[in-house]
């Protein structure tokens, strides 16, 4: 996701410098070209050679270092960067930038750049809550600087509380977010994902193979594009994407209640969940014993959540999925019409690499105006991105 992007990774002096090494590895793995700038204090913790080796670029340490006859290092870095990422950032660094001071290479390049600046502070909990630090952070935020909030936990100084540098994967995600155009800014998106569980007794249930991967990918991509995202999810083993509000449910009835409540505050609804169409008519209070040779479980129909939303969709963009094993286009078209959708994403779940519990999908997108768009096999993140490109167009059409 960072292919071709130039990122300047600023490293300031704190015990969390070792985590910046892992962050650098993640950034380069995601395709970014990374140039590291270290302060004098940072090199006391990890040698520049480590960053140089992993970035494949010289580490910048001195302010007046002529890279070539024509190019002055700090200005060149400031101009070439797509993103400045400072991790870990000390109170000292934040204070200096907030005060407009530029007395070393890092503060000078940060002051000189027009690229977005993302700061991941890490410090002692009392320093973090010190009103002077907080005022400095607020001042920078007002000027458009972005922050990754520190994590809570045991700090290197022995204190417990806020101030830990977040996991490098979280910082990577925020870097990706900082570089993603905010085309869904101001939009409220509701995504459903995962399976539902319909209990038979306290230990057994009816469900399906949905892993939640497709829906979680959509929720993540929508948030990266600036939307306010609510994810209503059945049980899955996945971590909730950064910045997404989650509502956890188990059964179709619980999902229905959660969706009906959340939809009021929503402009776009994307229903990727695999909702059980039926549930046991009676849930046994005790574990059903295996005394009989045969057992019949009577099922009753669950509400069709998507149809219910479709019947009163107003000006919302409504997107459904169709999981089919035969007549993909015919069945998907019928769902598009019956459920009053703007778009349906059809996947033939009997195809290898499509549908349930895999990292890829093969989809056809059908639109209310009759258009059909076919995508080749691709990762679910990529599919999610294309679905959201189309959703953006549909949302624009509705004003
Ligand atoms: O979770 P993964 O492992 O990544 O797998 C992805 C997926 C296969 C689950 C996903 O790509 C997908 O196809 N989701 C929809 C699955 C499904 O239930 O399809 P359906 O054709 O039965 O339902 C059509 C639409 O109506 C869906 O948007 C569904 O969310 C919705 N529905 C269905 C039944 C019901 N009672 N209420 C609903 O809202």
Coordinates of N, CA, C and O in Angstrom, one line a residue, residues 12 16-17 22 28 54-56 72 121 135 143 146 196 199 211 259 263 265 313 351 377 387 399:
X12 N 13.7 10.0 17.5 CA 14.2 10.8 18.6 C 14.5 9.9 19.8 O 14.2 8.7 19.8
X16 N 12.1 3.6 23.4 CA 11.3 2.9 22.3 C 11.9 3.0 21.0 O 11.4 2.5 20.0
X17 N 13.2 3.5 20.9 CA 13.8 3.5 19.6 C 13.9 2.1 18.9 O 13.8 2.0 17.7
X22 N 11.6 -2.1 14.0 CA 10.6 -2.9 13.4 C 9.7 -2.1 12.5 O 9.2 -2.6 11.5
X28 N 9.3 -0.6 4.8 CA 9.9 -1.0 3.6 C 9.2 -2.2 3.0 O 9.1 -2.4 1.8
X54 N 18.7 -1.6 7.2 CA 17.3 -2.0 6.9 C 16.6 -1.1 5.9 O 15.8 -1.5 5.2
X55 N 17.1 0.2 5.8 CA 16.4 1.1 4.9 C 17.1 1.1 3.5 O 16.5 1.5 2.5
X56 N 18.3 0.7 3.5 CA 19.1 0.7 2.3 C 19.5 2.1 1.8 O 19.9 2.3 0.7
X72 N 21.0 20.5 -0.7 CA 21.2 20.6 0.7 C 20.3 19.6 1.4 O 19.1 19.6 1.2
X121 N 4.1 9.9 19.8 CA 4.9 10.2 21.0 C 5.1 9.0 21.9 O 4.2 8.1 21.9
X135 N -0.6 20.9 25.8 CA -0.8 22.2 25.1 C 0.0 22.2 23.8 O -0.5 22.6 22.7
X143 N -2.5 22.9 13.9 CA -1.8 23.3 12.6 C -1.8 22.1 11.6 O -1.0 22.2 10.7
X146 N -0.5 15.4 12.6 CA -1.3 14.2 13.0 C -0.6 13.5 14.1 O 0.7 13.4 14.1
X196 N -23.3 -15.5 11.5 CA -24.1 -15.4 12.7 C -24.1 -16.8 13.3 O -24.0 -17.8 12.6
X199 N -28.1 -20.6 18.1 CA -27.9 -21.6 19.1 C -29.0 -22.7 19.1 O -30.2 -22.4 19.0
X211 N -15.4 -15.9 7.6 CA -14.3 -15.6 8.5 C -14.3 -14.1 8.9 O -13.7 -13.7 9.8
X259 N -28.1 -3.4 13.5 CA -28.1 -2.7 12.2 C -29.2 -1.7 12.2 O -29.0 -0.5 11.8
X263 N -28.3 2.2 11.7 CA -28.6 2.7 10.3 C -29.1 4.1 10.3 O -28.9 4.9 9.3
X265 N -28.0 6.6 11.8 CA -26.9 7.6 11.8 C -25.9 7.2 10.6 O -24.7 7.3 10.8
X313 N -34.7 2.9 2.7 CA -33.3 3.3 2.6 C -33.1 4.8 2.5 O -32.0 5.3 2.7
X351 N -16.2 -21.3 -6.3 CA -14.9 -21.2 -7.1 C -13.7 -21.2 -6.1 O -13.8 -20.6 -5.0
X377 N -9.5 -12.5 -9.9 CA -9.1 -12.8 -8.6 C -8.2 -11.8 -8.0 O -7.2 -11.4 -8.7
X387 N -14.6 -1.8 -4.5 CA -16.0 -1.7 -4.1 C -16.2 -0.2 -3.6 O -17.2 0.4 -3.9
X399 N -25.5 13.1 -3.9 CA -25.3 14.4 -3.2 C -24.7 14.3 -1.9 O -24.6 13.3 -1.3

